[in-house]
Amino acid sequence: MTSPDRTPLLVVADDDTVERGLIAEELERRYGSDYVVRICTTAELESVLDRAETDGADVAVALASGKDGADLLARMRGRFPTARRGLLIPWLGWSRRGVGELVLRSMARGWIDLYVIAPTRRRDEVFHRTISELLQESERLRGEGPAGATVVADARSPRAHQLRASLAGLGIPHRTVTTENGQEPAVTLADGQVLTDPGPAELTRALGFPTELDSHEADLVVVGAGPAGLSAAVYAASEGLRTTVLDAGAVGGQAGSSSLIRNYLGFPRGLGGGELAQRAYQQAWLFGAQFRLTHRASALEQRDGRHVVRTDSGAEIAVRAVVLALGVEYRRLDAPGLTELEGAGVFYGASMSEAQALAGENVYIVGGGNSSGQAALHLARYACTVRILVRGDGLAATMSQYLIDAIDKDPNVRVRTRTEVVAGLGDGRLEQLQLRSPDGIETVPAAALIVLIGAKPHTEWLPEGIARDEWGYVATGAGAAGWPLDRAPLPLETSLPGVFAAGDVRARSVKRVASAAGSGALAVSDVHTYLALEPVARWPARR
């Protein structure tokens, strides 16, 4: 148990004497009064960490160089879960084959949180900016940073988890104070307000997010505040459209719960989903978009030349156009150890960026759909073995035949039927899986587990006039069956003119944060085109 009165450690392991001296000087001068700085060689790092663990000290940031350093950083995750781990590399080191490969491999497997370019001179502000970001993130994870709210409840209770999840979804830094069982849970805000067992709307409203919704008119309503909806809100509001955004929960959608999005353009070291969502929310709000959270859209109809969106509270919004950015909910695998190892060998969704980093390793894929087959064939170019795990008797009912044929011919890919994952094992990274089959339970070595068991869009409330595929995803453009007008539908227009779809809810969309954000912007472009096509007299004058 970490003692709260101990000063956190900032640990650096580097075998270059000159570089080590410069780093020591820079860290001591900037951070020595607030952190205990420990500088050592890679060979000494293990003993430094052992001593810290024995003393009950927190490690805020640990930096190490080389392959041995990366391996030691990987093993830190279980011992110091709030420590931020960085692989030290020299300037232009990423261009060196061995260093570049080590960075890619370490990042892909979750051994490190990012790479850090060693300082080249005194007052190297690029180096210090990275260190400051790491320290800030570690402080937040330790619950020692500025807290906008404190959850007062039994820390292990489902209710405490719900309250923390709500605060995280709203981007509010918070901490938990554990109470005895039986005491009613509460949330204490930074301004002194005490909310006793608050519901989502009460909590959201108390934190300054608008929840009240009266029937009103607007140019555009965006249903959903994930990346696609936030992007649509930013572009619509910035371009003069009166925009209202509805969401049953908080901002961010699925992406908002991601601890690190590594494939978003412009953030090579990754970006927290909550931070991305909050930045986009603030941006859209500053342009004039109105957000109404904790309101679920329950019906969509046409009335007097307008689209009318009705919420579960009974409020109605009459608009000229609608963007459906409903997102999807990815199905997760429920097995011990997988949550703790998510991002460190356990991945949801087929991220092809992991492929090269898994060269020579054993990879397992759960799921029997086309996405699983495509991922397996791609990974087989690099991995030593790829095993597709399915609970049924084969792939014929769920996968296209061309993929099945290709898998049969690939010597690196095998299909294991009637097999499921029952546990993930590893010290800071995935090392083994426990599998259950008719032959019993066995433990196998595994460097990665990729879970592809589908996702579900919540489109059941939409009118029949909006075409969907067999899984409920919304059809757009040329694929929108039942289109009623003489003109062709716009690319992101549904089969109901003036209603558009963006993000993961679209049929055949690419399930990526950047793709969702891009489609939100494109949907607004289509909205402008649609509004230009509509007779001006059809709509009441703008107020």
PDB file of N, CA and C in Angstrom, residues 411-461:
ATOM      1  N   PRO A 411      -0.389 -21.445 -44.025  1.00  0.00           N
ATOM      2  CA  PRO A 411       0.203 -22.357 -43.034  1.00  0.00           C
ATOM      3  C   PRO A 411       0.289 -21.761 -41.626  1.00  0.00           C
ATOM      4  N   ASN A 412       0.185 -20.434 -41.518  1.00  0.00           N
ATOM      5  CA  ASN A 412       0.316 -19.803 -40.197  1.00  0.00           C
ATOM      6  C   ASN A 412      -1.008 -19.641 -39.460  1.00  0.00           C
ATOM      7  N   VAL A 413      -2.119 -19.924 -40.144  1.00  0.00           N
ATOM      8  CA  VAL A 413      -3.436 -19.699 -39.536  1.00  0.00           C
ATOM      9  C   VAL A 413      -4.125 -21.038 -39.293  1.00  0.00           C
ATOM     10  N   ARG A 414      -4.666 -21.194 -38.106  1.00  0.00           N
ATOM     11  CA  ARG A 414      -5.452 -22.381 -37.768  1.00  0.00           C
ATOM     12  C   ARG A 414      -6.728 -21.940 -37.070  1.00  0.00           C
ATOM     13  N   VAL A 415      -7.767 -22.738 -37.244  1.00  0.00           N
ATOM     14  CA  VAL A 415      -9.054 -22.463 -36.607  1.00  0.00           C
ATOM     15  C   VAL A 415      -9.292 -23.497 -35.520  1.00  0.00           C
ATOM     16  N   ARG A 416      -9.609 -23.016 -34.334  1.00  0.00           N
ATOM     17  CA  ARG A 416      -9.945 -23.904 -33.224  1.00  0.00           C
ATOM     18  C   ARG A 416     -11.425 -23.750 -32.918  1.00  0.00           C
ATOM     19  N   THR A 417     -12.171 -24.791 -33.152  1.00  0.00           N
ATOM     20  CA  THR A 417     -13.615 -24.748 -32.938  1.00  0.00           C
ATOM     21  C   THR A 417     -13.961 -25.175 -31.509  1.00  0.00           C
ATOM     22  N   ARG A 418     -15.173 -24.823 -31.113  1.00  0.00           N
ATOM     23  CA  ARG A 418     -15.703 -25.158 -29.775  1.00  0.00           C
ATOM     24  C   ARG A 418     -14.689 -24.804 -28.679  1.00  0.00           C
ATOM     25  N   THR A 419     -14.107 -23.622 -28.830  1.00  0.00           N
ATOM     26  CA  THR A 419     -13.071 -23.160 -27.896  1.00  0.00           C
ATOM     27  C   THR A 419     -13.371 -21.726 -27.486  1.00  0.00           C
ATOM     28  N   GLU A 420     -13.185 -21.430 -26.210  1.00  0.00           N
ATOM     29  CA  GLU A 420     -13.405 -20.072 -25.721  1.00  0.00           C
ATOM     30  C   GLU A 420     -12.327 -19.689 -24.726  1.00  0.00           C
ATOM     31  N   VAL A 421     -12.117 -18.377 -24.587  1.00  0.00           N
ATOM     32  CA  VAL A 421     -11.138 -17.848 -23.637  1.00  0.00           C
ATOM     33  C   VAL A 421     -11.783 -17.771 -22.264  1.00  0.00           C
ATOM     34  N   VAL A 422     -11.095 -18.306 -21.261  1.00  0.00           N
ATOM     35  CA  VAL A 422     -11.625 -18.248 -19.896  1.00  0.00           C
ATOM     36  C   VAL A 422     -10.790 -17.354 -18.996  1.00  0.00           C
ATOM     37  N   ALA A 423      -9.574 -16.962 -19.415  1.00  0.00           N
ATOM     38  CA  ALA A 423      -8.757 -16.057 -18.597  1.00  0.00           C
ATOM     39  C   ALA A 423      -7.565 -15.564 -19.396  1.00  0.00           C
ATOM     40  N   GLY A 424      -7.084 -14.359 -19.031  1.00  0.00           N
ATOM     41  CA  GLY A 424      -5.846 -13.824 -19.571  1.00  0.00           C
ATOM     42  C   GLY A 424      -4.828 -13.685 -18.454  1.00  0.00           C
ATOM     43  N   LEU A 425      -3.587 -14.046 -18.714  1.00  0.00           N
ATOM     44  CA  LEU A 425      -2.553 -14.057 -17.683  1.00  0.00           C
ATOM     45  C   LEU A 425      -1.338 -13.273 -18.153  1.00  0.00           C
ATOM     46  N   GLY A 426      -0.677 -12.585 -17.222  1.00  0.00           N
ATOM     47  CA  GLY A 426       0.535 -11.866 -17.563  1.00  0.00           C
ATOM     48  C   GLY A 426       0.892 -10.833 -16.520  1.00  0.00           C
ATOM     49  N   ASP A 427       2.166 -10.499 -16.457  1.00  0.00           N
ATOM     50  CA  ASP A 427       2.676  -9.502 -15.526  1.00  0.00           C
ATOM     51  C   ASP A 427       2.912  -8.207 -16.283  1.00  0.00           C
ATOM     52  N   GLY A 428       1.887  -7.364 -16.339  1.00  0.00           N
ATOM     53  CA  GLY A 428       1.996  -6.104 -17.051  1.00  0.00           C
ATOM     54  C   GLY A 428       1.735  -6.190 -18.536  1.00  0.00           C
ATOM     55  N   ARG A 429       1.686  -7.371 -19.078  1.00  0.00           N
ATOM     56  CA  ARG A 429       1.392  -7.576 -20.498  1.00  0.00           C
ATOM     57  C   ARG A 429       0.864  -8.987 -20.653  1.00  0.00           C
ATOM     58  N   LEU A 430       0.116  -9.218 -21.717  1.00  0.00           N
ATOM     59  CA  LEU A 430      -0.428 -10.548 -21.951  1.00  0.00           C
ATOM     60  C   LEU A 430       0.696 -11.525 -22.259  1.00  0.00           C
ATOM     61  N   GLU A 431       0.703 -12.625 -21.525  1.00  0.00           N
ATOM     62  CA  GLU A 431       1.725 -13.653 -21.742  1.00  0.00           C
ATOM     63  C   GLU A 431       1.100 -15.018 -22.022  1.00  0.00           C
ATOM     64  N   GLN A 432      -0.076 -15.263 -21.426  1.00  0.00           N
ATOM     65  CA  GLN A 432      -0.728 -16.560 -21.603  1.00  0.00           C
ATOM     66  C   GLN A 432      -2.241 -16.389 -21.639  1.00  0.00           C
ATOM     67  N   LEU A 433      -2.893 -17.350 -22.260  1.00  0.00           N
ATOM     68  CA  LEU A 433      -4.348 -17.448 -22.250  1.00  0.00           C
ATOM     69  C   LEU A 433      -4.763 -18.808 -21.718  1.00  0.00           C
ATOM     70  N   GLN A 434      -5.847 -18.830 -20.994  1.00  0.00           N
ATOM     71  CA  GLN A 434      -6.463 -20.093 -20.614  1.00  0.00           C
ATOM     72  C   GLN A 434      -7.661 -20.321 -21.522  1.00  0.00           C
ATOM     73  N   LEU A 435      -7.659 -21.461 -22.205  1.00  0.00           N
ATOM     74  CA  LEU A 435      -8.705 -21.795 -23.168  1.00  0.00           C
ATOM     75  C   LEU A 435      -9.476 -23.015 -22.695  1.00  0.00           C
ATOM     76  N   ARG A 436     -10.777 -22.991 -22.955  1.00  0.00           N
ATOM     77  CA  ARG A 436     -11.610 -24.143 -22.614  1.00  0.00           C
ATOM     78  C   ARG A 436     -12.188 -24.741 -23.895  1.00  0.00           C
ATOM     79  N   SER A 437     -12.013 -26.054 -24.045  1.00  0.00           N
ATOM     80  CA  SER A 437     -12.527 -26.794 -25.188  1.00  0.00           C
ATOM     81  C   SER A 437     -13.113 -28.113 -24.670  1.00  0.00           C
ATOM     82  N   PRO A 438     -13.692 -28.930 -25.534  1.00  0.00           N
ATOM     83  CA  PRO A 438     -14.199 -30.224 -25.062  1.00  0.00           C
ATOM     84  C   PRO A 438     -13.132 -31.096 -24.407  1.00  0.00           C
ATOM     85  N   ASP A 439     -11.862 -30.793 -24.683  1.00  0.00           N
ATOM     86  CA  ASP A 439     -10.777 -31.575 -24.074  1.00  0.00           C
ATOM     87  C   ASP A 439     -10.387 -31.066 -22.692  1.00  0.00           C
ATOM     88  N   GLY A 440     -10.991 -29.956 -22.261  1.00  0.00           N
ATOM     89  CA  GLY A 440     -10.677 -29.409 -20.951  1.00  0.00           C
ATOM     90  C   GLY A 440     -10.074 -28.021 -21.058  1.00  0.00           C
ATOM     91  N   ILE A 441      -9.437 -27.567 -19.978  1.00  0.00           N
ATOM     92  CA  ILE A 441      -8.818 -26.243 -19.935  1.00  0.00           C
ATOM     93  C   ILE A 441      -7.312 -26.376 -20.101  1.00  0.00           C
ATOM     94  N   GLU A 442      -6.759 -25.558 -20.978  1.00  0.00           N
ATOM     95  CA  GLU A 442      -5.315 -25.564 -21.189  1.00  0.00           C
ATOM     96  C   GLU A 442      -4.785 -24.136 -21.171  1.00  0.00           C
ATOM     97  N   THR A 443      -3.519 -23.980 -20.857  1.00  0.00           N
ATOM     98  CA  THR A 443      -2.857 -22.684 -20.845  1.00  0.00           C
ATOM     99  C   THR A 443      -1.878 -22.624 -22.000  1.00  0.00           C
ATOM    100  N   VAL A 444      -1.992 -21.571 -22.807  1.00  0.00           N
ATOM    101  CA  VAL A 444      -1.154 -21.448 -24.008  1.00  0.00           C
ATOM    102  C   VAL A 444      -0.425 -20.111 -23.983  1.00  0.00           C
ATOM    103  N   PRO A 445       0.792 -20.043 -24.546  1.00  0.00           N
ATOM    104  CA  PRO A 445       1.490 -18.753 -24.648  1.00  0.00           C
ATOM    105  C   PRO A 445       0.807 -17.863 -25.678  1.00  0.00           C
ATOM    106  N   ALA A 446       0.694 -16.569 -25.363  1.00  0.00           N
ATOM    107  CA  ALA A 446       0.037 -15.633 -26.282  1.00  0.00           C
ATOM    108  C   ALA A 446       0.585 -14.231 -26.060  1.00  0.00           C
ATOM    109  N   ALA A 447       0.949 -13.574 -27.147  1.00  0.00           N
ATOM    110  CA  ALA A 447       1.401 -12.183 -27.071  1.00  0.00           C
ATOM    111  C   ALA A 447       0.266 -11.208 -27.329  1.00  0.00           C
ATOM    112  N   ALA A 448      -0.794 -11.678 -27.984  1.00  0.00           N
ATOM    113  CA  ALA A 448      -1.909 -10.779 -28.298  1.00  0.00           C
ATOM    114  C   ALA A 448      -3.201 -11.564 -28.400  1.00  0.00           C
ATOM    115  N   LEU A 449      -4.264 -10.927 -27.940  1.00  0.00           N
ATOM    116  CA  LEU A 449      -5.617 -11.444 -28.099  1.00  0.00           C
ATOM    117  C   LEU A 449      -6.444 -10.336 -28.729  1.00  0.00           C
ATOM    118  N   ILE A 450      -6.965 -10.596 -29.918  1.00  0.00           N
ATOM    119  CA  ILE A 450      -7.773  -9.615 -30.636  1.00  0.00           C
ATOM    120  C   ILE A 450      -9.210 -10.103 -30.634  1.00  0.00           C
ATOM    121  N   VAL A 451     -10.095  -9.300 -30.050  1.00  0.00           N
ATOM    122  CA  VAL A 451     -11.489  -9.694 -29.858  1.00  0.00           C
ATOM    123  C   VAL A 451     -12.350  -9.019 -30.913  1.00  0.00           C
ATOM    124  N   LEU A 452     -13.003  -9.818 -31.738  1.00  0.00           N
ATOM    125  CA  LEU A 452     -13.849  -9.334 -32.832  1.00  0.00           C
ATOM    126  C   LEU A 452     -15.175 -10.085 -32.787  1.00  0.00           C
ATOM    127  N   ILE A 453     -15.982  -9.749 -31.794  1.00  0.00           N
ATOM    128  CA  ILE A 453     -17.245 -10.479 -31.618  1.00  0.00           C
ATOM    129  C   ILE A 453     -18.450  -9.587 -31.892  1.00  0.00           C
ATOM    130  N   GLY A 454     -18.227  -8.538 -32.666  1.00  0.00           N
ATOM    131  CA  GLY A 454     -19.347  -7.757 -33.163  1.00  0.00           C
ATOM    132  C   GLY A 454     -19.686  -6.538 -32.327  1.00  0.00           C
ATOM    133  N   ALA A 455     -20.635  -5.791 -32.846  1.00  0.00           N
ATOM    134  CA  ALA A 455     -21.117  -4.577 -32.193  1.00  0.00           C
ATOM    135  C   ALA A 455     -22.580  -4.411 -32.555  1.00  0.00           C
ATOM    136  N   LYS A 456     -23.284  -3.615 -31.770  1.00  0.00           N
ATOM    137  CA  LYS A 456     -24.721  -3.443 -31.985  1.00  0.00           C
ATOM    138  C   LYS A 456     -25.084  -1.969 -32.034  1.00  0.00           C
ATOM    139  N   PRO A 457     -25.716  -1.521 -33.136  1.00  0.00           N
ATOM    140  CA  PRO A 457     -26.196  -0.139 -33.184  1.00  0.00           C
ATOM    141  C   PRO A 457     -27.586  -0.048 -32.560  1.00  0.00           C
ATOM    142  N   HIS A 458     -27.878   1.068 -31.912  1.00  0.00           N
ATOM    143  CA  HIS A 458     -29.206   1.260 -31.313  1.00  0.00           C
ATOM    144  C   HIS A 458     -30.047   2.123 -32.243  1.00  0.00           C
ATOM    145  N   THR A 459     -30.622   1.462 -33.247  1.00  0.00           N
ATOM    146  CA  THR A 459     -31.415   2.173 -34.249  1.00  0.00           C
ATOM    147  C   THR A 459     -32.866   1.724 -34.272  1.00  0.00           C
ATOM    148  N   GLU A 460     -33.273   0.974 -33.247  1.00  0.00           N
ATOM    149  CA  GLU A 460     -34.625   0.419 -33.256  1.00  0.00           C
ATOM    150  C   GLU A 460     -35.713   1.486 -33.156  1.00  0.00           C
ATOM    151  N   TRP A 461     -35.383   2.694 -32.694  1.00  0.00           N
ATOM    152  CA  TRP A 461     -36.376   3.757 -32.514  1.00  0.00           C
ATOM    153  C   TRP A 461     -36.633   4.551 -33.788  1.00  0.00           C
TER     154      TRP A 461
END
